[in-house]
XYZ file of C-alpha atoms in Angstrom:
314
model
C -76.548 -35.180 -2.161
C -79.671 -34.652 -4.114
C -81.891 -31.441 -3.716
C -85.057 -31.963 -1.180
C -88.393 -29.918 -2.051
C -91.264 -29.868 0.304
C -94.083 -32.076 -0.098
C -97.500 -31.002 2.172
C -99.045 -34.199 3.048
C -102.372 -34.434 5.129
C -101.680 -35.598 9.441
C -104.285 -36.244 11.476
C -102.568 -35.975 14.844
C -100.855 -32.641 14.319
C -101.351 -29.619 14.534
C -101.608 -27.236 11.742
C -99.744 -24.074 11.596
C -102.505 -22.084 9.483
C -104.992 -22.924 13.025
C -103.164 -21.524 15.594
C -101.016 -18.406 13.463
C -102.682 -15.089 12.515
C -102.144 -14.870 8.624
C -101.982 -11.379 8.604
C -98.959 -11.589 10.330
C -95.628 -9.735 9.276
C -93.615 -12.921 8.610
C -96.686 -15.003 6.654
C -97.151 -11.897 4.743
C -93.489 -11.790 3.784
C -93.158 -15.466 3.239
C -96.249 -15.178 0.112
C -93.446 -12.610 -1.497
C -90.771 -14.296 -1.119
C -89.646 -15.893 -4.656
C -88.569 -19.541 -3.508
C -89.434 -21.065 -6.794
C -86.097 -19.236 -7.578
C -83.862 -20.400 -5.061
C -85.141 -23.644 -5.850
C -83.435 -23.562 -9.346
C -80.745 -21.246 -8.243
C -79.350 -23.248 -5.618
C -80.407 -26.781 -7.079
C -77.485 -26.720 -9.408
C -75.032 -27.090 -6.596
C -76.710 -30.310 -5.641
C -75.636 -34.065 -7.152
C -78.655 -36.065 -8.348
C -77.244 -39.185 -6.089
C -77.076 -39.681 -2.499
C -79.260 -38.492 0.393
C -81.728 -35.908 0.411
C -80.762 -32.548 1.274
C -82.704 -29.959 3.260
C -85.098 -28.324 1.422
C -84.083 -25.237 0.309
C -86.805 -22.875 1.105
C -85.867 -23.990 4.940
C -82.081 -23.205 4.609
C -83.315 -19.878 2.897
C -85.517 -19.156 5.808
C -83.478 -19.926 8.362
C -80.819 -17.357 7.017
C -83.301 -14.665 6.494
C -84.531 -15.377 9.854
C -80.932 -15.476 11.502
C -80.195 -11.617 9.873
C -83.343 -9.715 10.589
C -83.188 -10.547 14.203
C -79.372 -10.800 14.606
C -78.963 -13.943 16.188
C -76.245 -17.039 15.333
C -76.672 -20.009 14.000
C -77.552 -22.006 17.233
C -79.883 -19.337 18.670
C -81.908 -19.302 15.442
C -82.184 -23.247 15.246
C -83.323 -22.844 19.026
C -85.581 -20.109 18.416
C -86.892 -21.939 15.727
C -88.458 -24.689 17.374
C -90.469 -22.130 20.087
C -92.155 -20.221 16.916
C -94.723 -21.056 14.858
C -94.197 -18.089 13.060
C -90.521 -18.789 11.789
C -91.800 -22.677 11.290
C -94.380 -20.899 8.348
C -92.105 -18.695 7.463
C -89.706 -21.914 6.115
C -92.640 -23.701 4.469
C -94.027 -25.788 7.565
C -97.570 -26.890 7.438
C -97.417 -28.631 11.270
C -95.969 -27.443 14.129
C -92.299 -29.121 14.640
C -90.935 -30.546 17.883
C -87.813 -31.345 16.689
C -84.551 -28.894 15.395
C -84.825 -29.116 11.717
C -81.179 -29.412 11.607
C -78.096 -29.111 13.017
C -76.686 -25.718 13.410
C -73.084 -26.911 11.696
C -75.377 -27.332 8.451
C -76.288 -23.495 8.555
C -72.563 -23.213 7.854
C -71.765 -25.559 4.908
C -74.853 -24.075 3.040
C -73.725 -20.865 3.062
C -69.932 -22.920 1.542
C -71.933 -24.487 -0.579
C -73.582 -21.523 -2.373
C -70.703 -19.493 -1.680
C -70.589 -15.076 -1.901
C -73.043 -15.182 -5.107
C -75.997 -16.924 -3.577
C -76.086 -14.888 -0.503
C -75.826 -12.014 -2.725
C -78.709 -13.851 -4.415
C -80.683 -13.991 -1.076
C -79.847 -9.893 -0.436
C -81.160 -8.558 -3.779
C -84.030 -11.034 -3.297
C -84.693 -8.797 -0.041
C -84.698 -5.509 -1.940
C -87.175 -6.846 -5.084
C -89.673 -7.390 -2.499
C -89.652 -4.406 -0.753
C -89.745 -3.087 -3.964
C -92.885 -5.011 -4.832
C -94.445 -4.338 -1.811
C -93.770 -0.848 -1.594
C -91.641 -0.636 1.642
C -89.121 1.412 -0.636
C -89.955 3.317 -4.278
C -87.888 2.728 -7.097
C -86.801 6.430 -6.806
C -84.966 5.498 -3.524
C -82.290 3.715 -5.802
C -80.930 6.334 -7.585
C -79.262 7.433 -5.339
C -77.515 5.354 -2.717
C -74.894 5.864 0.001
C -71.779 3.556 -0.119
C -69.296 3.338 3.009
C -66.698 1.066 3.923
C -66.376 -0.684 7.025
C -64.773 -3.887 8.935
C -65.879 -6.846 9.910
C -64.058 -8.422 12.447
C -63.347 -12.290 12.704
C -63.738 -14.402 16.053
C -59.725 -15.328 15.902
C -57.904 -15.582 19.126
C -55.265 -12.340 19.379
C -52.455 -13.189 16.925
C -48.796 -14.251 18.507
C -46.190 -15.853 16.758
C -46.385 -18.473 19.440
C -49.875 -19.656 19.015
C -49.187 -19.225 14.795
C -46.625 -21.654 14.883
C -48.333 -23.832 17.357
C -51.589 -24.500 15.704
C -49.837 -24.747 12.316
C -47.827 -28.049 14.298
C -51.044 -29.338 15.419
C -52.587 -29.094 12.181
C -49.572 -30.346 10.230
C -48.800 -33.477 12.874
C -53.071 -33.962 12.946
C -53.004 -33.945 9.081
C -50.344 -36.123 8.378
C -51.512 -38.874 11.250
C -55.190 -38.923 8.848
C -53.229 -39.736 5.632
C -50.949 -42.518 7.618
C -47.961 -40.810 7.159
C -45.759 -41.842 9.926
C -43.357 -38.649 11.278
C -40.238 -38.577 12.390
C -40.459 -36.524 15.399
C -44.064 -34.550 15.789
C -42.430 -32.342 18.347
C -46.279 -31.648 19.418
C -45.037 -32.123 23.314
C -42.001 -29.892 23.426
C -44.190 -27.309 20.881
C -46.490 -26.934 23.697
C -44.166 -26.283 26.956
C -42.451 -24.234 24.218
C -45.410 -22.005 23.409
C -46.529 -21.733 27.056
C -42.907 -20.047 28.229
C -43.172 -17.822 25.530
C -46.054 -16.674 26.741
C -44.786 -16.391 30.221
C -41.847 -14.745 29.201
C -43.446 -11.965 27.310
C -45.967 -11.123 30.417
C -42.662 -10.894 32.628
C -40.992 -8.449 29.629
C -38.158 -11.278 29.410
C -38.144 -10.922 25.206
C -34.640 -12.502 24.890
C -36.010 -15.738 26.624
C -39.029 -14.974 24.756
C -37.360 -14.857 21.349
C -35.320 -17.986 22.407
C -38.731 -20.023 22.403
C -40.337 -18.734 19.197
C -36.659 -19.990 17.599
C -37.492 -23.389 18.925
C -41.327 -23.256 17.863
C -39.946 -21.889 14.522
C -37.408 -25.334 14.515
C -39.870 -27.834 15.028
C -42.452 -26.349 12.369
C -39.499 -26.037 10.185
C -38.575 -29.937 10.679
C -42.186 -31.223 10.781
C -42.830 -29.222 7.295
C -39.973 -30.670 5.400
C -40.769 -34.318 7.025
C -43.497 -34.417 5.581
C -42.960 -32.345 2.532
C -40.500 -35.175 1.535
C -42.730 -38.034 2.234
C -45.457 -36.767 -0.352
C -43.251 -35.863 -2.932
C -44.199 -37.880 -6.253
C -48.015 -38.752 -4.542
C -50.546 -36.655 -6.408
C -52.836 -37.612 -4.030
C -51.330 -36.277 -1.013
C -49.302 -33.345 -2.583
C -53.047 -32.620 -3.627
C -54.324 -33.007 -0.214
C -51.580 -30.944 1.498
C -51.110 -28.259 -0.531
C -53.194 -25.868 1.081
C -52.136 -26.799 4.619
C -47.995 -26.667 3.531
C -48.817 -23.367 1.614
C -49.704 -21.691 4.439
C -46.869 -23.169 6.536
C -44.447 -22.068 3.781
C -45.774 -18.381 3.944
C -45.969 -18.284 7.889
C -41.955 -19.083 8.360
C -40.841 -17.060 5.453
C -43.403 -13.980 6.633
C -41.754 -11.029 8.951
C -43.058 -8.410 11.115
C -42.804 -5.424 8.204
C -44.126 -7.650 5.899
C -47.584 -7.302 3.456
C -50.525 -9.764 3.659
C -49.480 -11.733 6.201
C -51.523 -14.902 7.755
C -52.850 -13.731 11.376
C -54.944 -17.355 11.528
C -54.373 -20.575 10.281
C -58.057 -21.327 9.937
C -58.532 -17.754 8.207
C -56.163 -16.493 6.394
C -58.232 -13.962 4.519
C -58.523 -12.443 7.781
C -56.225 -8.637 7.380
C -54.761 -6.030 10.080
C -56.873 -3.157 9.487
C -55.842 0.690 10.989
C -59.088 2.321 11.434
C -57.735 5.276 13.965
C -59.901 4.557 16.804
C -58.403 5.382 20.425
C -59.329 2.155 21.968
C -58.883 -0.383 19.036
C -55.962 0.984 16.718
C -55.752 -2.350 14.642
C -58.678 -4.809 14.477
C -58.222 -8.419 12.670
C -61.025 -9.228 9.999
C -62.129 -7.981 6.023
C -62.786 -4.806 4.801
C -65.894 -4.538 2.998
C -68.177 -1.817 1.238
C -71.725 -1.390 2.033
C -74.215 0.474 -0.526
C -77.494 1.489 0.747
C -80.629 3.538 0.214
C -80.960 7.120 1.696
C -82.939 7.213 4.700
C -84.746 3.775 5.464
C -81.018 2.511 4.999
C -81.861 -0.429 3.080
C -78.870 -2.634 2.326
C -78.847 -3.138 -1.118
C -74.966 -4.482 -1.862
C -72.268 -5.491 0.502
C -68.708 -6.834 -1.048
C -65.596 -7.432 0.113
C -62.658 -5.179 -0.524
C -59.346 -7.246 -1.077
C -57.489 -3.604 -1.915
C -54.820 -2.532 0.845
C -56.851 -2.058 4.382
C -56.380 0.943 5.461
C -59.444 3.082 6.892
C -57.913 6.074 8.664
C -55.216 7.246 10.402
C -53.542 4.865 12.676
């Protein structure tokens, strides 16, 4: 996939944004700040030279610093996008667009493709314009406030049911992609297996409870050394698996009193975090720190914190 730039081309049966915008506007004032030139070669080198034409950057840019400043998620700001003229100048539009620009799945693999360092690229990018325009003095940065603070993940409540359940699915769904042919997927009795334990534990019945996480336990157990056997001496497959069978390995050998333990099998960065509070004791995402100016509160560096997560007193 090869790196897209906007071309402006003349159309006489459109409409032109510049005719029906004011230009003094907030957001066309902003966008004659912004440095896209520089995205453009910062984000071009994760592009190939073959294949088709990506989106041009300046619109994946836009869209992100559209989706932050007004809080909204990926959907709602391809939605939104379409109803404003504002936001279509804003991403480098010269007629008025009809049609989503893209779909809101690609919001997501952008931000994998340029990974933490380009969105920190696109935050400091933030704070050298308000700098150049004056919004904050230069004097405001030395000194800064810097907190800590959690941001939680959209995972379902971790259970040791539903852990070794999905890790099943994902193992049985994997294997059937690379043609490997199982010896029992266990994916029907997993499922009435999971559903009792859950039963079980509403009606306080934890010794039938137990009894169906040993089962769940079994079958992940037999499904992971199935096909842990049939890959063996494949590069190709050990290659393709080893994430997946990692994370299997760690989930059965993991306890309840142990450290860093997986709470989701499509995030496993995600941590138990104590922060004290009366109504949420524990809550399930990353700890991260936060540096910003004093008094406008200007976010000028945000990181994630991979030390032990603990923010209080639990």
């Amino acid at each position: 996939m090869r790196l897209q730039t906007q071309q402006r081309c003349g159309d006489l049966f459109k409409e032109r944004l510049a005719a029906i915008i004011d230009m003094n506007h907030s957001l066309v004032r902003l966008s004659g700040l912004m440095p896209w030139d520089e995205f453009d070669a910062e984000f071009g080198r994760h592009y190939r030279p073959l294949g088709r034409p990506a989106k041009p950057t300046r619109l994946m840019a836009g869209l992100h610093f559209l989706k932050h400043m007004y809080d909204l998620s990926d959907e709602e700001t391809v939605e939104r996008w379409v109803e404003n003229p504002y936001w279509q100048s804003f991403c480098g539009f010269e007629f008025f667009q009809h049609q989503f620009p893209i779909d809101p799945s690609t919001m997501t693999r952008w931000r994998k493709r340029i990974g933490p360092e380009g969105m920190e690229k696109l935050l400091s990018a933030t704070v050298g314009v308000a700098i150049e325009s004056g919004t904050i003095k230069k004097s405001s940065l030395e000194r800064v406030l810097v907190d800590t603070t959690v941001q939680p993940k959209a995972i379902a409540h971790p259970t040791d049911s539903r852990l070794y359940h999905k890790a099943l699915q994902l193992l049985v769904r994997q294997a059937k992609r690379a043609g490997i042919i199982l010896r029992r997927s266990h994916t029907r009795v997993a499922k009435k297996a999971a559903l009792m334990a859950g039963r079980y534990a509403h009606a306080k019945q934890f010794k039938r409870m137990r009894r169906e996480l040993k089962k769940l336990k079994t079958y992940l157990g037999r499904v992971y050394r199935d096909i842990s056997r049939k890959i063996a001496g494949n590069e190709g497959l050990e290659h393709r698996f080893s994430r997946l069978l990692g994370l299997v390995e760690r989930l059965l050998a993991q306890t309840p009193k142990d450290k860093n333990k997986i709470y989701s099998m499509h995030a496993p960065e995600v941590a138990c975090i104590a922060k004290g509070k009366a109504r949420t004791p524990y809550e399930f995402g990353a700890k991260v720190g936060i540096a910003t100016t004093i008094g406008k509160d200007w976010f000028l560096r945000r990181g994630l914190l991979r030390a032990i997560p603990m923010m209080g007193t639990p």
